[in-house]
Structures are given as C-alpha cells and as structure tokens.
CSV table of C-alpha atoms in Angstrom, one decimal:
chain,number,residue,atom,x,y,z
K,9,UNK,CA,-10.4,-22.9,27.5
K,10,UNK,CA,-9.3,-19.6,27.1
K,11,UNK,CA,-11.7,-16.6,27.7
K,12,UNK,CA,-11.0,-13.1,28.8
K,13,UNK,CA,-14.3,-11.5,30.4
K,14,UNK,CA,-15.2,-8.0,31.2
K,15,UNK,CA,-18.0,-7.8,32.8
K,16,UNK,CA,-19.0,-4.1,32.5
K,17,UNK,CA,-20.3,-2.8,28.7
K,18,UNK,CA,-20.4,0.3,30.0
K,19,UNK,CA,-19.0,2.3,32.6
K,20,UNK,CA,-20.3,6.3,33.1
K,21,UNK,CA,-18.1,8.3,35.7
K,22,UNK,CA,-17.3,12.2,36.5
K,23,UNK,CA,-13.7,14.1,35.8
K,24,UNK,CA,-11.9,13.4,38.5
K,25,UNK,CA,-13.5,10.3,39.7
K,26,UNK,CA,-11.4,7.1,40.4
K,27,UNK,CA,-12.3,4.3,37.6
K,28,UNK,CA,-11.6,0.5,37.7
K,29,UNK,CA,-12.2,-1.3,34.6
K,30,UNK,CA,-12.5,-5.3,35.6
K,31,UNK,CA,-10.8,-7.8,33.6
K,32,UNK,CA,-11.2,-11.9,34.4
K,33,UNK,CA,-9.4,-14.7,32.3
K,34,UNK,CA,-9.5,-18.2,32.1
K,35,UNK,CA,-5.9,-20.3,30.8
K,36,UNK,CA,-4.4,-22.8,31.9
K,37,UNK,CA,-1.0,-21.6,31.8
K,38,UNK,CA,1.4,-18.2,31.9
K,39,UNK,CA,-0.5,-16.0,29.9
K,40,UNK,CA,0.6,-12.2,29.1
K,41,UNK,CA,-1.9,-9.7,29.6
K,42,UNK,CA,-2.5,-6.5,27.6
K,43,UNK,CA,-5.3,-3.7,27.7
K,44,UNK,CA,-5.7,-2.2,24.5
K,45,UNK,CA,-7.9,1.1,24.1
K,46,UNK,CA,-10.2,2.5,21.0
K,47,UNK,CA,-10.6,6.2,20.9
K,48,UNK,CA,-13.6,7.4,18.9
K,49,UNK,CA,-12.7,7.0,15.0
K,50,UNK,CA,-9.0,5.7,16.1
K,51,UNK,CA,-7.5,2.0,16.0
K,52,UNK,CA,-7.3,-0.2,18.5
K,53,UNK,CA,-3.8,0.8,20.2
K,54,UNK,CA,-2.0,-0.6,22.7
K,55,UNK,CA,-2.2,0.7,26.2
K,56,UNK,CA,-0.2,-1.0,28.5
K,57,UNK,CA,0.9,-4.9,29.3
K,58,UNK,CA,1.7,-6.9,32.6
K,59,UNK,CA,5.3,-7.3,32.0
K,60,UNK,CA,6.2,-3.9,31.8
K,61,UNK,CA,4.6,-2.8,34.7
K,62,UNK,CA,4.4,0.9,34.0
K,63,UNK,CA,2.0,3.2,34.2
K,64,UNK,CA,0.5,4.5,30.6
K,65,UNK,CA,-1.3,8.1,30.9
K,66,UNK,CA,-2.1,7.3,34.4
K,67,UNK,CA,-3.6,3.8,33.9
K,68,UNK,CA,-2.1,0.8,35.8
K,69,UNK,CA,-3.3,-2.8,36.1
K,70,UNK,CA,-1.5,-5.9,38.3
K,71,UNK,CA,-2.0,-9.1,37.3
K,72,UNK,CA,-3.8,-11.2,39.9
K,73,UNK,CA,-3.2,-14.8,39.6
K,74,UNK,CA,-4.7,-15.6,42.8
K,75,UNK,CA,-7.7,-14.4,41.4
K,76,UNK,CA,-6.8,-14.4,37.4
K,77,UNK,CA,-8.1,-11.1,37.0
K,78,UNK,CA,-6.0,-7.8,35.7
K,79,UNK,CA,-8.1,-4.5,36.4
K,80,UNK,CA,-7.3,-1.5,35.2
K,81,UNK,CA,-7.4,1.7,37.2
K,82,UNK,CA,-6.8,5.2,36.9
K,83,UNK,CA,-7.2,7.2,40.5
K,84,UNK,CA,-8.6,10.6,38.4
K,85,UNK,CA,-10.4,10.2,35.0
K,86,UNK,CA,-10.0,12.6,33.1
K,87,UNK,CA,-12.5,13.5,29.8
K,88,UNK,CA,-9.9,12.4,27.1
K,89,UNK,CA,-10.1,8.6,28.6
K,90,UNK,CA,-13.4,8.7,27.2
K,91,UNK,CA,-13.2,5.5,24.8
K,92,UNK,CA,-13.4,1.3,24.5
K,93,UNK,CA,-11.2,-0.4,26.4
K,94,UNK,CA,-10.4,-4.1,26.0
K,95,UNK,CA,-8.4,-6.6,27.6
K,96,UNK,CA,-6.9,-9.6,26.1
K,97,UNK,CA,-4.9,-12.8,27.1
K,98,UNK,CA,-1.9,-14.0,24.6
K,99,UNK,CA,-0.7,-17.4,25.7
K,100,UNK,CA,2.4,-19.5,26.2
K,101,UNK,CA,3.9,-20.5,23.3
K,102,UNK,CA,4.4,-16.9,21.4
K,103,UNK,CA,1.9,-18.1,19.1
K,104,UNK,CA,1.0,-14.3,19.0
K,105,UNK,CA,-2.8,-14.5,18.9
K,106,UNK,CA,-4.9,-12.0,21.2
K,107,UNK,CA,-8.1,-12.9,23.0
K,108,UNK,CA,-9.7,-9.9,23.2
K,109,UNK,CA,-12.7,-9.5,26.4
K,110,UNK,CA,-16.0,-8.1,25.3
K,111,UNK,CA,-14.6,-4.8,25.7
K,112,UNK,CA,-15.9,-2.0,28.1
K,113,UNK,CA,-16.9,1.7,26.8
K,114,UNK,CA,-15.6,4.0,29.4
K,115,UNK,CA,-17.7,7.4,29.6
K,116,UNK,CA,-16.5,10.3,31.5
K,117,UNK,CA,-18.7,12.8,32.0
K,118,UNK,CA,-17.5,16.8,32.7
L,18,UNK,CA,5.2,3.0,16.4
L,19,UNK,CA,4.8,0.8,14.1
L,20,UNK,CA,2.1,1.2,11.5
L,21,UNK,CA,-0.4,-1.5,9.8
L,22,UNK,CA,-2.5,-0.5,7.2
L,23,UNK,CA,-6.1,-1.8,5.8
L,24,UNK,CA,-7.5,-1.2,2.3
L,25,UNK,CA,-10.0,-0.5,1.7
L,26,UNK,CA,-11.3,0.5,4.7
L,27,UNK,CA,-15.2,0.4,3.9
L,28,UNK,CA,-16.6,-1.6,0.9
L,29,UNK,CA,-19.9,-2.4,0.0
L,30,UNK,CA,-20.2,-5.7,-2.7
L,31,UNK,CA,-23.3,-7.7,-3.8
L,32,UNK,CA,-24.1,-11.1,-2.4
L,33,UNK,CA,-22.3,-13.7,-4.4
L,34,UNK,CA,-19.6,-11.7,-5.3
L,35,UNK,CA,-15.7,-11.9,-3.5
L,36,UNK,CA,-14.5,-9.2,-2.4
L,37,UNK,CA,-10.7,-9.1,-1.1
L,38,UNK,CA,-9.1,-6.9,2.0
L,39,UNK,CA,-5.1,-6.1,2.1
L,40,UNK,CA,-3.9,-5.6,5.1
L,41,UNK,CA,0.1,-3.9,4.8
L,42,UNK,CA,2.3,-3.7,7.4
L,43,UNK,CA,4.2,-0.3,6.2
L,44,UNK,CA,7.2,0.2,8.2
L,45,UNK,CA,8.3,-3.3,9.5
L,46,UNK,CA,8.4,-6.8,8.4
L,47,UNK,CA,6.0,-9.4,10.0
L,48,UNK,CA,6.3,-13.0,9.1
L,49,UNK,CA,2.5,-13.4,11.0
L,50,UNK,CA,-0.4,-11.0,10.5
L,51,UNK,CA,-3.9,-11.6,11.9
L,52,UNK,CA,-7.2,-11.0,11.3
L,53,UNK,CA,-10.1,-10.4,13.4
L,54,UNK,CA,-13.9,-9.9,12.8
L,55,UNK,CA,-15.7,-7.7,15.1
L,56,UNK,CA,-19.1,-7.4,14.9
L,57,UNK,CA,-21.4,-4.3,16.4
L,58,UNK,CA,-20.8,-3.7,19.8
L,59,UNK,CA,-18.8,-6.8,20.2
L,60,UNK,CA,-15.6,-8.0,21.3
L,61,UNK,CA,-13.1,-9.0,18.7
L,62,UNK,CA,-12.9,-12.6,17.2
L,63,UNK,CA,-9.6,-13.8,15.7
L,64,UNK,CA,-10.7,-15.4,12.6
L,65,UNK,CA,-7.2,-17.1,11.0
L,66,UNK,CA,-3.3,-16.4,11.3
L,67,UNK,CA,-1.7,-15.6,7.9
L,68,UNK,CA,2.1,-16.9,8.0
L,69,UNK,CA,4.2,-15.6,5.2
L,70,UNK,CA,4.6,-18.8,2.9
L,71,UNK,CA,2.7,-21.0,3.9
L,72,UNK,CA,-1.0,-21.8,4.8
L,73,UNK,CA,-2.9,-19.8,6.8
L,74,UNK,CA,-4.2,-21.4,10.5
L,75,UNK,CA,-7.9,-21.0,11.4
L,76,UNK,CA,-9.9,-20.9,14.3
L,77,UNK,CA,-12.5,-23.0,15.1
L,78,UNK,CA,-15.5,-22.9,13.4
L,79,UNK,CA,-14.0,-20.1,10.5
L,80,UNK,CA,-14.8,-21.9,7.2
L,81,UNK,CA,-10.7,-21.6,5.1
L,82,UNK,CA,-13.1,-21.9,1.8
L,83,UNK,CA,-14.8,-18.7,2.4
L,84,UNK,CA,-12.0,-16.5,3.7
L,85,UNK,CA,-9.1,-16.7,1.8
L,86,UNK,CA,-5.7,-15.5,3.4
L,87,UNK,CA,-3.0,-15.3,1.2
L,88,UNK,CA,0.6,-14.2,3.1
L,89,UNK,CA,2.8,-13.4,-0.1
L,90,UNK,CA,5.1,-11.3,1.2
L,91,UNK,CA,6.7,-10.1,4.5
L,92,UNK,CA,4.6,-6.6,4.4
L,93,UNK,CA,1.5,-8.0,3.0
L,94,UNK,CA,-1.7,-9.9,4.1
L,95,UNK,CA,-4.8,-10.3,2.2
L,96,UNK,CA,-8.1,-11.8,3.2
L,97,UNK,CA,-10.9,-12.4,0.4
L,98,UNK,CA,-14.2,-13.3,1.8
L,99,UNK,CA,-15.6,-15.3,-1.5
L,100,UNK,CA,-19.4,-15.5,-2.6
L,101,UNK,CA,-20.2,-12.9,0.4
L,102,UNK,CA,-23.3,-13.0,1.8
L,103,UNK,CA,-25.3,-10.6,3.5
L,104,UNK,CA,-24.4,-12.5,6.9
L,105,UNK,CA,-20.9,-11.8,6.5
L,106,UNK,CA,-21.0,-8.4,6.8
L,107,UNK,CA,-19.2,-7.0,9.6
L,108,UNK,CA,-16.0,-5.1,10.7
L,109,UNK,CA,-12.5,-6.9,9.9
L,110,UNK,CA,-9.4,-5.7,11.3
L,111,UNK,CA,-6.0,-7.2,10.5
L,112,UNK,CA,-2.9,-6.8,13.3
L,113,UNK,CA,0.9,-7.2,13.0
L,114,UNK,CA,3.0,-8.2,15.4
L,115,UNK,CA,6.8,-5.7,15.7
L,116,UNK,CA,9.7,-7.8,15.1
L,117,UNK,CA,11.3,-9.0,18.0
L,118,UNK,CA,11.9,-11.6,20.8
L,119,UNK,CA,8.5,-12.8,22.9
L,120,UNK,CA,5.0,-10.9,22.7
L,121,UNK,CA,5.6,-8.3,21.4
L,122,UNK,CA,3.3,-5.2,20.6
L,123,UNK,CA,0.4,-6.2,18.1
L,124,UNK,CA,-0.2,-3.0,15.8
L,125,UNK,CA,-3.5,-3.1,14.2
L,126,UNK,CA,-5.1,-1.9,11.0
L,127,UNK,CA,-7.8,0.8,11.0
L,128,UNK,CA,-10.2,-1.8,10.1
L,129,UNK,CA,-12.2,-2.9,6.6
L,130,UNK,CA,-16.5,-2.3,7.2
L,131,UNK,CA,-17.8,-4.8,4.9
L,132,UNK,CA,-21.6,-4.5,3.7
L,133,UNK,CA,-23.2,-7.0,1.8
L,134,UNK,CA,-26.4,-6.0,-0.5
C-alpha cells in the first residue's frame, strides 16, 4: 500500500537551530517525492522535489531508498520557516495523484 | 507560477441542501484537476480525479453519488457535495497539475471551508 508518514505533528526549535523534518513511505515501486509547505493563511505550495535535487530557501532532502525515507533539513532555521510542512509520494505511472504524510507544523521560536 | 483558483472559498449551506465548489485553473490548461478533503489538523485525503471529458475516478471508499465532479472544460473543475450533511463539513482543496512531460508541479487552490448547519 502506499502511505507517506511523518511522524512529528509538531516540531518547536530556536533561530538558528539545525531542523530535520522526517518523512517515511511505503510503495512498491519508483515513486517521486515532493515536500510541499503551508505558510499561515497561504496555499499549500510546492517546496522542493527528489529529482531536482536543489536546494529551496535552504531546505534540502535525499531520498533514501535503503531506508524509504526523504527528510528534510535546513542546517539554520530561520523565523519565516515557521509553517506546515508535508511530504507526499506520487507513483509510477504519471497518474498524478499526491499522497500527502500527516503533515508536520514547524515552529521556530526567536 | 501557475495559479489554481477555488470559489467560493468558505460557504456555509443547510443539511440537505447541495452545494457546488469550482475549482479554475487561471493561467494554464489541465486535462486532470484533483480534489482533496482535509479535515482539522489532518493530512490531506485525495478524494476523486476529474479528467476533462470524461468520468471522474474515485478513491476508495468516496461515495461518486455524493460528490459530484464535473471536468467540462480544460480550465474548469467543479465538485458538488449533494444533500450535505453536517458530517461533510470540512476543508476541500482542488490541485492542477502544469502542462508538461512526467510529474510535474501540482498547483493547488486556496481551498473551499465547507460548514454544514
């Protein structure tokens, strides 16, 4: 089956502290990986993706398929990350459908 | 980017009537739109995918009676949740996907907060 799990609803750090937002997911096959963020009264926008590989305000994330996860990290939070982030698995077949993860809020405190 | 557009984005209907959500992709054609439900401090849930022309495909356990996706046009996308019930409300946001080749970048809707009374 195909599940996407973040463990972490919540995750509180200081400015300037290193975050690492965990991301898990369960498919059978090639699937792409995306992290998609929600700032307060916003959308839900795209952030970054495994295939490109490039680093969006500072956030990366590798795709682990030894261990089918795909964290996202950022060495220096900064207050403006302050939002929901969510992970989410589209599968082979360009079907276009997004599982989304449960979603974490990530709080950085001054 | 690209942007995908809800209407209206909060609506509040009494239970047994049908209330209906467009969802308009503004600046770019997309032959598939989806929609999502998203309930309070929850992860998203992809409800159906609307293909332009034809039927719409659901997900397990989403009742096709109840919500109504009709894909009419390449920029257009509507979802009608019929004899809504105070169980139905919730948060629904629609997404787009850009034209091209492969995955490419979903653009979503600012969302549709649905109360039933």
């Amino acid at each position: 089956a195909q599940r996407v799990t973040q463990p972490e609803k919540l995750l509180s750090v200081f400015k300037g502290a290193p975050v690492e937002l965990k991301c898990n997911y369960s498919y059978s096959g090639s699937p792409e990986l995306f992290w998609y963020v929600q700032y307060s009264r916003q959308r839900l926008q795209l952030l970054l993706r495994h295939i490109s590989r490039e680093s969006i305000k500072g956030f990366t994330a590798d795709l682990n398929k030894g261990e089918t996860s795909f964290h996202l990290k950022k060495p220096f939070a900064q207050e403006e990350d302050s939002a929901m982030y969510y992970c989410a698995l589209s599968g082979s077949g360009n079907t276009g459908k997004l599982i989304f993860g449960q979603g974490t809020t990530l709080q950085v405190k001054p | 980017g690209a942007v995908v557009s809800q209407h209206p984005s909060r609506v509040i209907c009494k239970s047994g009537t049908s209330v209906k959500i467009e969802c308009r992709s503004l600046d770019f054609q997309a032959t598939t739109m989806f929609w999502y439900r998203q309930f309070p401090k929850q992860s998203l849930m992809l409800m159906a995918t609307s293909n332009e022309g034809s039927k719409a495909t659901y997900e397990q356990g989403v009742e096709k009676d109840k919500f109504l996706i009709n894909h009419a046009s390449l920029t257009l996308s509507t979802l009608t949740v019929t004899s809504a019930h105070p169980e139905d409300s919730s948060f629904y946001i629609c997404s787009a996907r850009s034209p091209g080749q492969g995955n490419t970048e979903a653009f979503f809707g600012q969302g549709t907060r649905l109360t039933v009374v």
